[in-house]
XYZ file of C-alpha atoms in Angstrom:
695
model
C -0.019 0.216 0.096
C 1.431 3.327 -1.172
C 0.256 5.440 1.770
C -0.868 5.424 5.414
C -4.426 6.652 4.184
C -4.794 3.331 2.250
C -4.987 1.449 5.484
C -8.524 2.354 5.907
C -9.398 0.269 2.563
C -7.631 -2.768 4.319
C -9.678 -5.554 5.889
C -7.990 -8.583 7.793
C -10.889 -10.985 8.320
C -11.346 -14.498 9.252
C -13.952 -17.041 8.020
C -15.164 -19.095 11.279
C -17.817 -21.587 11.993
C -18.564 -25.056 12.932
C -17.557 -27.908 10.544
C -19.486 -28.194 7.627
C -21.274 -24.920 8.116
C -19.690 -23.809 4.555
C -16.674 -21.544 5.506
C -14.347 -22.992 2.952
C -17.004 -22.939 -0.038
C -17.992 -19.310 0.844
C -14.293 -18.555 0.597
C -13.832 -20.287 -2.762
C -16.853 -18.112 -3.929
C -14.931 -14.907 -2.472
C -12.020 -15.700 -4.589
C -13.969 -16.276 -7.726
C -16.088 -13.247 -7.394
C -12.857 -10.911 -6.750
C -11.062 -12.434 -9.436
C -8.328 -13.819 -7.267
C -9.085 -17.283 -8.778
C -10.628 -18.207 -12.039
C -12.384 -21.661 -11.513
C -14.532 -22.323 -8.361
C -12.968 -25.134 -6.344
C -15.220 -27.461 -4.292
C -14.898 -29.203 -0.920
C -16.376 -32.379 -1.989
C -14.489 -32.384 -4.966
C -11.405 -32.248 -2.914
C -9.928 -29.286 -5.139
C -10.554 -26.290 -2.924
C -8.102 -23.987 -3.170
C -8.085 -23.349 0.722
C -7.907 -26.934 1.612
C -4.532 -27.545 0.212
C -3.349 -30.594 2.441
C -3.650 -33.997 0.992
C -5.514 -34.924 4.411
C -8.031 -31.917 4.083
C -9.036 -32.829 0.581
C -9.509 -36.733 1.398
C -11.561 -35.648 4.604
C -13.404 -32.554 3.206
C -12.596 -30.623 6.369
C -10.164 -27.853 6.907
C -7.349 -28.663 9.345
C -5.191 -25.854 9.058
C -5.838 -21.989 8.732
C -5.021 -20.873 5.007
C -4.441 -17.418 4.124
C -5.168 -15.150 1.280
C -5.519 -11.920 -0.316
C -8.015 -10.317 -2.581
C -9.594 -6.971 -3.842
C -13.043 -5.938 -3.622
C -13.580 -2.619 -5.273
C -11.217 -0.162 -3.787
C -10.517 -2.327 -0.589
C -8.075 -5.189 -0.041
C -9.265 -7.898 2.042
C -6.516 -10.342 3.720
C -8.683 -13.680 4.546
C -7.973 -16.618 6.809
C -10.284 -19.728 6.451
C -10.122 -21.209 9.843
C -10.871 -25.270 10.874
C -14.072 -26.036 12.095
C -13.474 -29.211 13.996
C -12.718 -28.871 17.756
C -9.488 -30.645 17.294
C -8.135 -27.810 15.682
C -9.201 -24.766 17.926
C -6.015 -23.649 18.413
C -5.697 -22.705 14.604
C -8.734 -20.419 15.106
C -7.205 -19.238 18.249
C -4.043 -17.814 16.985
C -5.861 -16.402 13.773
C -8.546 -14.512 16.051
C -5.608 -12.938 18.024
C -4.200 -11.143 15.061
C -7.353 -10.316 12.873
C -9.482 -7.210 12.976
C -12.804 -8.734 12.135
C -14.386 -12.237 11.277
C -17.682 -13.360 9.440
C -19.181 -16.150 11.069
C -20.942 -18.626 8.892
C -23.785 -20.485 10.089
C -25.864 -23.131 8.500
C -29.525 -22.349 8.050
C -30.776 -25.920 8.938
C -28.217 -26.601 12.051
C -28.201 -23.202 13.406
C -25.540 -22.491 15.925
C -23.630 -25.506 16.386
C -21.282 -26.609 18.921
C -18.203 -25.387 17.606
C -19.518 -22.345 16.678
C -20.260 -21.769 20.171
C -16.505 -22.262 20.929
C -15.101 -19.815 18.182
C -17.684 -17.209 18.893
C -16.668 -17.230 22.710
C -12.633 -16.858 21.388
C -13.896 -13.849 19.408
C -15.393 -12.453 22.427
C -12.081 -13.016 24.266
C -10.261 -10.979 21.868
C -12.962 -8.533 21.079
C -13.458 -9.139 17.471
C -16.005 -7.302 15.486
C -18.287 -9.918 13.717
C -20.703 -9.978 10.845
C -22.870 -13.382 10.319
C -23.672 -15.254 7.168
C -26.712 -17.683 7.459
C -25.589 -20.145 4.629
C -27.324 -23.211 2.917
C -30.694 -21.174 2.670
C -31.278 -23.533 -0.449
C -31.069 -26.725 2.000
C -34.224 -28.756 3.263
C -35.233 -27.269 6.708
C -33.349 -23.932 6.190
C -34.679 -21.270 8.604
C -32.984 -18.087 9.165
C -35.538 -16.893 11.759
C -34.725 -19.971 13.929
C -30.942 -19.029 13.346
C -31.447 -15.543 14.715
C -33.249 -16.734 17.892
C -30.265 -19.184 18.553
C -27.924 -16.284 18.356
C -29.712 -14.672 21.113
C -30.248 -17.884 23.053
C -26.935 -19.462 22.778
C -24.467 -16.657 21.869
C -26.040 -13.764 23.956
C -25.732 -11.923 20.631
C -27.761 -8.771 19.234
C -28.351 -9.844 15.725
C -29.347 -7.076 13.108
C -31.163 -8.818 10.171
C -30.152 -6.764 7.173
C -31.797 -9.239 4.646
C -34.905 -11.382 3.958
C -34.453 -14.504 1.862
C -36.401 -14.523 -1.549
C -37.968 -18.043 -1.611
C -37.744 -21.111 0.702
C -35.586 -24.128 0.733
C -35.075 -25.384 -2.815
C -37.045 -22.160 -4.069
C -34.393 -19.758 -2.593
C -33.428 -17.584 -5.318
C -32.006 -14.185 -3.988
C -32.642 -11.658 -1.088
C -34.104 -8.508 -0.174
C -31.478 -5.755 1.014
C -33.386 -3.891 3.897
C -31.063 -0.808 3.629
C -31.411 -0.166 -0.348
C -34.786 -1.823 -0.346
C -34.104 -3.695 -3.309
C -34.429 -7.515 -4.271
C -31.102 -8.967 -5.236
C -31.025 -11.751 -7.578
C -28.131 -13.636 -8.981
C -27.832 -14.788 -12.582
C -27.246 -18.616 -13.050
C -25.699 -18.182 -16.329
C -22.547 -16.329 -15.096
C -22.037 -18.633 -11.748
C -23.667 -16.027 -9.828
C -21.303 -13.187 -10.920
C -23.860 -11.088 -12.077
C -26.183 -9.403 -9.297
C -29.441 -8.150 -10.605
C -31.136 -5.561 -8.561
C -34.993 -5.397 -9.067
C -37.801 -3.816 -6.991
C -39.284 -5.531 -4.197
C -42.398 -7.747 -5.169
C -45.700 -6.655 -3.903
C -46.273 -10.164 -2.056
C -43.055 -9.310 -0.209
C -43.320 -5.764 0.124
C -45.341 -5.687 3.722
C -42.785 -8.277 5.314
C -39.770 -6.280 4.074
C -41.350 -2.949 5.309
C -42.122 -4.607 8.790
C -38.203 -5.967 8.856
C -36.873 -2.586 7.949
C -38.558 -1.042 10.864
C -37.668 -3.595 13.065
C -34.067 -3.154 12.234
C -34.254 0.573 12.639
C -36.009 0.193 15.794
C -33.199 -2.057 17.114
C -30.269 0.099 16.073
C -32.102 3.111 17.777
C -30.965 1.143 21.125
C -27.297 2.083 20.263
C -27.334 5.135 18.256
C -28.590 8.535 19.563
C -29.072 9.875 16.119
C -31.231 7.130 14.568
C -33.305 7.077 17.861
C -34.121 10.927 17.377
C -35.242 10.402 13.731
C -36.978 7.043 14.668
C -39.043 9.161 17.229
C -39.580 11.825 15.042
C -40.686 9.129 12.195
C -38.498 10.486 9.925
C -37.255 8.544 6.672
C -33.526 6.960 6.673
C -31.100 6.782 3.690
C -29.032 3.829 3.199
C -25.880 5.775 3.858
C -27.248 6.856 7.197
C -28.029 3.254 8.247
C -24.588 2.193 6.919
C -22.787 4.592 9.376
C -25.003 3.353 12.366
C -24.554 -0.203 11.770
C -20.805 0.385 11.330
C -20.479 2.143 14.679
C -22.558 -0.209 16.326
C -20.672 -3.282 15.125
C -17.260 -1.885 15.774
C -18.139 -1.301 19.425
C -19.463 -5.171 19.503
C -22.940 -3.982 20.201
C -24.812 -5.683 17.254
C -23.805 -8.375 14.792
C -25.131 -7.697 11.365
C -26.572 -10.616 9.518
C -26.756 -11.496 6.119
C -28.158 -14.603 4.135
C -27.421 -16.775 1.161
C -26.184 -19.880 -0.079
C -22.632 -20.192 -1.094
C -22.734 -23.213 -2.748
C -25.380 -22.184 -5.433
C -23.479 -18.696 -5.550
C -26.265 -16.497 -4.061
C -25.505 -13.848 -1.559
C -21.810 -13.738 -1.433
C -21.048 -10.473 -3.232
C -23.600 -8.548 -0.618
C -21.457 -10.528 1.827
C -18.332 -8.555 0.389
C -19.909 -5.234 0.608
C -20.728 -5.765 4.207
C -17.219 -6.991 4.962
C -16.152 -3.662 3.699
C -18.932 -1.336 5.252
C -18.785 -2.905 8.475
C -15.661 -4.472 9.742
C -12.867 -2.408 10.855
C -9.703 -1.505 8.998
C -6.375 -1.322 10.847
C -7.389 2.166 11.780
C -10.236 1.668 13.486
C -8.447 -0.766 16.071
C -7.223 0.409 19.308
C -3.647 0.943 20.277
C -1.738 -2.452 21.080
C -0.568 -3.180 24.756
C 2.809 -4.846 25.544
C 5.457 -4.246 28.206
C 8.978 -2.608 27.842
C 12.277 -3.833 29.049
C 11.306 -2.794 32.853
C 8.159 -4.337 32.589
C 6.048 -1.130 32.277
C 3.019 -1.200 29.949
C 3.620 0.650 26.728
C 1.254 0.958 23.575
C 2.094 0.918 19.910
C -0.514 2.908 17.580
C -1.153 1.790 14.029
C 1.148 3.776 11.854
C 4.208 3.689 9.246
C 6.057 6.189 11.442
C 5.742 4.294 14.618
C 8.156 1.820 15.839
C 8.136 -1.926 14.378
C 5.916 -4.214 16.453
C 4.789 -7.518 14.674
C 3.648 -10.621 16.068
C 4.678 -14.209 14.704
C 1.259 -15.942 15.191
C 2.206 -19.163 13.267
C 4.985 -21.201 12.264
C 4.883 -23.690 9.815
C 7.194 -26.170 8.196
C 7.553 -25.450 4.281
C 9.413 -28.283 2.269
C 10.801 -25.443 -0.091
C 12.082 -22.485 2.213
C 12.329 -24.461 5.586
C 10.173 -22.631 8.464
C 7.786 -20.079 7.361
C 6.664 -17.461 9.863
C 2.996 -15.923 9.580
C 3.232 -12.536 10.801
C 0.898 -9.376 11.595
C 2.690 -6.091 11.804
C 0.714 -3.679 13.972
C 3.107 -0.630 13.730
C 6.096 0.811 11.854
C 7.548 -1.409 8.759
C 8.802 -4.717 8.070
C 11.551 -4.812 5.171
C 13.296 -7.547 3.433
C 16.939 -7.886 4.265
C 16.290 -5.818 7.741
C 17.177 -6.739 11.054
C 14.808 -7.173 13.819
C 14.793 -8.058 17.573
C 13.038 -10.925 19.357
C 12.851 -9.623 23.103
C 11.522 -12.840 24.428
C 14.131 -14.898 22.962
C 16.718 -12.135 23.310
C 17.870 -12.731 19.878
C 18.449 -10.736 16.538
C 16.852 -12.061 13.678
C 17.152 -11.239 9.760
C 14.346 -11.024 7.472
C 15.372 -12.990 4.285
C 11.802 -13.267 2.095
C 8.430 -11.744 2.778
C 5.742 -12.989 0.978
C 1.994 -12.553 0.511
C 0.188 -16.056 0.960
C -2.688 -17.461 -1.271
C -3.499 -20.721 0.294
C 0.153 -22.792 -0.121
C 1.158 -20.549 -3.223
C 3.099 -17.138 -2.559
C 4.114 -13.970 -3.813
C 7.336 -12.042 -2.890
C 6.846 -8.519 -1.787
C 9.544 -6.141 -0.281
C 7.970 -5.241 2.764
C 4.847 -5.478 5.017
C 3.325 -2.289 6.630
C 1.346 -1.320 9.508
C -1.808 -3.386 9.450
C -0.890 -5.762 6.997
C -0.469 -9.798 7.360
C 2.299 -11.915 5.605
C 5.037 -14.687 5.599
C 8.297 -14.602 6.767
C 11.572 -16.701 5.621
C 14.534 -16.678 7.723
C 13.804 -16.455 11.242
C 15.719 -18.927 13.239
C 14.775 -18.494 16.741
C 11.027 -17.258 16.763
C 8.261 -19.381 17.759
C 4.497 -18.979 17.654
C 3.619 -15.824 19.968
C 6.791 -14.048 19.771
C 7.027 -10.234 19.268
C 9.199 -8.957 16.525
C 10.437 -5.130 17.282
C 13.365 -2.919 16.095
C 17.003 -3.575 16.793
C 17.657 -1.741 20.004
C 14.044 -1.699 21.015
C 12.204 -3.852 23.862
C 8.506 -4.296 23.443
C 6.490 -7.436 24.236
C 2.841 -7.981 23.091
C 0.606 -10.125 25.445
C 1.952 -13.900 25.060
C -0.441 -15.685 23.482
C -1.745 -19.138 25.570
C -2.370 -22.581 24.240
C -4.861 -24.918 25.780
C -3.451 -28.053 27.354
C -3.464 -31.242 25.331
C -5.983 -33.656 26.300
C -5.069 -36.730 24.910
C -1.974 -39.072 24.440
C -0.577 -42.021 22.533
C 2.848 -43.987 22.693
C 4.638 -43.743 19.469
C 7.783 -45.517 18.032
C 9.700 -46.025 14.938
C 9.301 -48.568 12.632
C 12.868 -49.212 12.019
C 16.322 -48.302 12.320
C 16.122 -45.602 9.584
C 12.978 -44.291 10.829
C 14.536 -43.967 14.354
C 16.885 -41.053 13.512
C 14.375 -38.913 11.658
C 11.176 -39.210 14.144
C 12.769 -36.967 17.059
C 13.672 -34.536 14.485
C 10.563 -34.286 12.717
C 8.490 -34.530 15.905
C 10.622 -31.732 17.348
C 9.738 -29.585 13.989
C 5.870 -30.587 14.568
C 6.059 -29.385 18.008
C 7.513 -25.786 16.948
C 4.557 -25.559 14.027
C 1.730 -26.628 16.400
C 1.869 -25.398 19.902
C -0.986 -27.620 20.938
C 0.999 -30.520 19.993
C 3.574 -32.039 22.934
C 6.134 -34.650 22.731
C 7.650 -36.166 25.764
C 9.522 -39.194 26.889
C 7.845 -41.307 30.066
C 10.554 -41.515 32.326
C 8.844 -44.744 34.015
C 8.224 -46.588 30.505
C 10.631 -44.943 28.215
C 8.120 -44.288 25.685
C 7.823 -41.509 23.470
C 4.498 -39.973 24.072
C 2.830 -37.656 21.700
C -0.275 -35.467 23.070
C -2.746 -33.200 21.257
C -6.313 -31.932 21.514
C -8.104 -35.286 20.251
C -7.971 -38.501 18.248
C -8.431 -36.618 14.724
C -5.555 -34.315 15.787
C -3.279 -36.960 16.593
C -4.339 -39.085 13.617
C -3.563 -35.879 11.309
C -0.227 -35.963 12.818
C 0.747 -39.463 12.397
C -0.419 -39.315 8.997
C 1.534 -36.430 8.331
C 4.611 -38.370 9.676
C 4.158 -40.918 7.015
C 3.238 -38.883 4.124
C 4.888 -35.542 4.269
C 8.047 -36.386 6.360
C 8.028 -40.121 5.287
C 8.812 -41.493 8.765
C 7.372 -45.053 9.542
C 5.814 -45.108 13.039
C 3.943 -47.740 15.146
C 1.152 -45.959 17.283
C -0.524 -47.354 20.286
C -2.090 -46.543 23.858
C 0.548 -45.396 26.377
C 0.562 -47.223 29.572
C -0.318 -45.570 32.900
C 2.420 -45.111 34.768
C 1.854 -46.326 38.205
C 3.512 -45.788 41.312
C 3.977 -47.924 44.577
C 4.167 -47.028 48.206
C 3.230 -48.758 51.694
C 0.182 -48.442 53.980
C 1.611 -49.639 57.348
C 4.764 -49.169 59.283
C 7.324 -52.178 59.548
C 10.413 -53.082 60.795
C 13.180 -55.127 59.136
C 16.452 -56.568 60.457
C 18.929 -58.258 58.411
C 22.455 -59.558 59.267
C 24.588 -60.511 56.215
C 27.509 -62.524 57.210
C 29.301 -64.139 54.179
C 32.642 -65.953 55.035
C 35.168 -65.938 52.082
C 37.298 -69.036 51.856
C 40.891 -68.608 52.720
C 40.413 -64.664 53.541
C 38.450 -62.362 55.737
C 34.434 -62.409 55.355
C 31.802 -59.578 54.530
C 29.555 -58.617 57.366
C 26.918 -56.028 57.979
C 23.792 -55.897 60.020
C 21.002 -53.209 59.768
C 17.684 -52.591 61.318
C 15.316 -50.502 59.200
C 11.914 -48.874 60.059
C 9.638 -48.152 57.135
C 6.967 -45.347 57.749
C 4.084 -44.274 55.130
C 4.000 -40.671 54.371
C 1.437 -38.457 53.124
C 0.647 -37.787 49.282
C 3.224 -35.789 47.615
C 5.679 -35.925 50.389
C 7.972 -38.309 48.316
C 10.658 -40.521 49.597
C 13.156 -39.798 52.396
C 16.071 -41.795 54.104
C 17.250 -40.614 57.556
C 19.862 -42.318 59.850
C 18.945 -42.325 63.515
C 22.180 -44.523 64.819
C 25.156 -42.936 66.235
C 28.632 -42.873 64.537
C 30.199 -45.392 66.895
C 27.476 -47.831 66.437
C 27.896 -47.594 62.485
C 30.505 -45.692 60.745
C 29.213 -42.682 58.425
C 30.932 -44.159 55.073
C 28.461 -47.106 56.016
C 25.820 -45.445 56.382
C 26.196 -43.668 53.138
C 26.235 -47.142 51.456
C 23.081 -47.816 52.968
C 21.326 -44.589 52.265
C 22.526 -45.174 48.498
C 21.420 -48.626 48.699
C 17.795 -47.945 50.005
C 17.162 -45.011 47.548
C 18.291 -47.509 44.540
C 15.430 -49.914 45.905
C 12.899 -47.279 45.563
C 13.347 -47.637 41.770
C 11.401 -50.815 41.975
C 8.563 -51.765 44.165
C 7.491 -55.673 45.244
C 3.921 -55.554 43.395
C 4.595 -54.840 40.125
C 8.292 -53.241 39.627
C 6.806 -49.537 39.772
C 8.822 -46.879 41.344
C 8.117 -46.161 45.104
C 7.039 -42.803 46.587
C 5.726 -41.117 49.825
C 7.665 -43.309 52.305
C 10.426 -42.799 54.808
C 13.128 -45.372 55.527
C 15.008 -45.240 58.733
C 18.345 -46.824 59.886
C 17.475 -47.223 63.477
C 20.208 -49.926 64.404
C 23.017 -52.167 63.460
C 26.416 -53.300 64.229
C 29.927 -53.663 62.259
C 32.990 -55.685 62.321
C 36.130 -53.441 62.109
C 37.846 -55.700 59.684
C 34.937 -57.687 57.775
C 32.435 -54.822 57.375
C 32.457 -52.942 53.645
C 30.078 -50.689 52.066
C 29.413 -53.525 49.590
C 28.098 -55.536 52.397
C 25.971 -53.007 54.181
C 24.577 -52.102 50.676
C 23.381 -55.852 50.368
C 22.016 -56.075 53.767
C 20.101 -52.793 53.289
C 18.570 -53.906 50.093
C 17.387 -57.099 51.553
C 15.974 -55.326 54.494
C 14.228 -53.017 52.422
C 12.476 -55.863 50.467
C 11.455 -57.544 53.503
C 10.137 -54.567 54.986
C 8.070 -53.675 51.794
C 6.440 -56.968 51.981
C 5.493 -56.716 55.610
C 4.295 -52.719 55.145
C 1.212 -53.374 53.353
C 1.968 -52.438 49.662
C -0.397 -50.337 47.773
C -0.423 -49.460 43.994
C -0.925 -45.767 43.267
C -2.229 -44.544 40.039
C -2.137 -40.508 38.651
C -5.079 -38.511 39.440
C -6.203 -35.749 37.063
C -7.691 -32.677 37.531
C -10.428 -32.335 34.816
C -12.517 -29.222 34.062
C -15.310 -29.719 31.862
C -17.248 -26.701 30.182
C -20.950 -28.148 29.415
C -24.358 -26.509 28.497
C -26.598 -27.045 31.565
C -28.999 -29.122 29.632
C -26.321 -32.179 29.326
C -25.072 -31.881 32.938
C -26.896 -34.976 33.771
C -25.352 -37.377 31.167
C -21.759 -35.402 32.187
C -22.228 -36.435 35.791
C -23.530 -40.141 34.962
C -20.510 -40.440 32.932
C -17.958 -39.475 35.245
C -19.326 -41.487 37.803
C -18.737 -44.399 35.704
C -15.167 -43.351 35.743
C -14.577 -43.232 39.433
C -14.407 -39.303 39.425
C -14.730 -37.164 42.134
C -16.679 -34.181 41.359
C -15.465 -31.256 43.501
C -17.343 -28.060 41.836
C -19.725 -26.888 39.609
C -20.206 -23.219 38.610
C -22.174 -21.144 36.246
C -19.940 -19.678 33.314
C -22.671 -17.351 32.238
C -25.557 -18.204 29.942
C -26.463 -22.341 29.971
C -22.755 -22.843 30.334
C -21.517 -24.644 33.498
C -17.847 -25.555 34.524
C -17.588 -28.789 36.285
C -14.359 -29.654 37.972
C -13.448 -33.232 38.988
C -10.884 -35.647 39.720
C -10.400 -38.654 37.592
C -7.910 -41.373 37.428
C -5.908 -41.019 34.398
C -6.532 -44.960 33.472
C -10.456 -44.004 33.154
C -9.968 -41.000 30.919
C -8.646 -42.860 27.679
C -11.500 -42.246 24.987
C -13.155 -39.678 26.808
C -12.706 -37.018 24.276
C -14.792 -38.887 21.992
C -17.365 -40.084 24.598
C -17.718 -36.631 25.862
C -18.688 -34.997 22.396
C -21.074 -38.058 21.939
C -22.976 -37.619 24.910
C -23.028 -33.472 24.641
C -23.875 -33.267 20.873
C -20.135 -32.114 20.392
C -21.049 -29.158 22.727
C -18.939 -29.925 25.737
C -14.734 -29.319 25.888
C -12.372 -30.127 28.629
C -8.903 -29.814 29.907
C -7.009 -31.989 32.501
C -3.718 -31.952 33.865
C -1.910 -34.042 36.612
C -3.104 -33.601 40.305
C -1.553 -36.433 42.641
C -1.151 -39.927 43.118
C -3.725 -41.771 44.807
C -4.157 -45.646 46.185
C -6.131 -47.916 43.622
C -9.064 -49.565 45.232
C -7.659 -52.998 46.263
C -10.389 -55.154 43.833
C -8.847 -53.124 40.509
C -5.475 -53.443 42.230
C -5.518 -57.166 42.004
C -7.011 -57.056 38.448
C -3.902 -54.843 37.308
C -1.474 -56.790 38.984
C -2.949 -60.195 37.710
C -3.156 -58.434 34.147
C 0.636 -57.258 34.421
C 1.645 -60.297 35.510
C 0.020 -62.385 32.850
C -2.293 -64.173 35.191
C -5.534 -63.040 33.441
């Protein structure tokens, strides 16, 4: 863009919705009508421009957010098409962080569906102005009135209906624009590219007039000028209404609502007009807040003459240029060849190339100005959520927060050649996707990958094979149990081993084992005097006891939460050695553990579930079947509740799928480790028999 004034003609928007509401199809039509593409791609044919990954084309869903840019009249529109599946919510989250406005697409049949609620709450969190597009008006059962009511009930939104549909279901053929008071029809011969304006038919005149009055009356609640003219019964021009609607939309007071059928090429051009008319430009956005080196809050205004401030909101692995960093420039100018500073990593970076993205294609540019979104090559240290500023400056934007992963599986390479590539590839994927985690289980030695759901991990493993050519076996991880004791015990061992032809080995120890509170760990203490057992031999006892804690007597799991005390013993000046005392201590430990009523411990998870009130019964019943202890149940506003529970990890495998099934996909959850607790005796016996191979 040539001048700062051109920022007023820039729109950074996202397309968001529940899976299968028609986001990608709507974006494909936008690209066609703006001249960005010359052929309409279709999701069901696997040739949609924005769904470029093989996995997206096969499944007919959006997995990764794709960015593109197009022009509509004098305006340039940067568009990000986001996923609709709950497993890829992180993609929506990081895109909303950098977008100025959003188009929420709703299915005219399904209305406000579960993932629509999730992304709507995310947009509320980032205070993103929205317009709504009720899609699929040609489908059997389409009902835009029901959609509007669901927006009020489920989203606590104030919808502002700007259009009425002309025809219902398969007879849907166009819309009535309530502001210009015209009927808009879409020429089928030109694939909807030609929009025909006609007078409103007589049979729809009364409904149209009533709907326009309802629109003005609702708008009067948010605009004093509209209120005055409404009370004086004066007429309104379309331009006056545009201005009032834009102001209320930018303040997040109302949501303009349009309708159409993207698949049937109807209603997309008015949607583009609405993007330009009602959604903000970068100049409409408030200054961004961050902190300086002293931790004090600072702001950066949008402007080319301001100091540089940009946010890297997404890192992707690119087969041609290594890592590609998607950035939003908030102030200043980012130039090719320039040096920038990453204050979080405290590293200087050099900008190798800058590109505007069109799905997986790219166009090189010399710079990105304030308000623009693009991709950068050459950043070596920057990861998702990092701020970039000028060299010598220190300004950090609010750090992006990512949800904890909720499901994990064990993964191992198929062959020796795969073993070397697997670790590097997993590390690369973890940089690309902040909701994907990789760790090595210290108890089992397994490589564990964790993500937001089964589909998420399925896509990851699919990419390992296809994209990175790494063969892997995937299974379920074993629960990392621990062992402890439930009673006090005393064990005495005399180790007296004669050695033929020389001096023997002698050690005598008395150990006391005591259970400790959960979370207190293992402790060794000596209560013998130095003259009874010399310090060097006590040290050998302590080391041997600590080694014994790595393997319990039930199933060989590590021992925790107990104290072992050396309380008595004896030694011989010539025959006692550290080795002998180590052997005696180990034997006493095993003897004491068997007598101290050993118990199996299992990891307990703190689980937080967000669920609509109408599904509370199903969720509670399911949790009760998983040995859960419900410890909290609070209102989250509207009909949402937040339940907190503690549930054994062994009962949580497959929970993601079961929860969605029980709540029609409208609930979500997060969990993290809380503590280890004793496994009930009847289950403990089953686990022991299973692990020992006894049934």
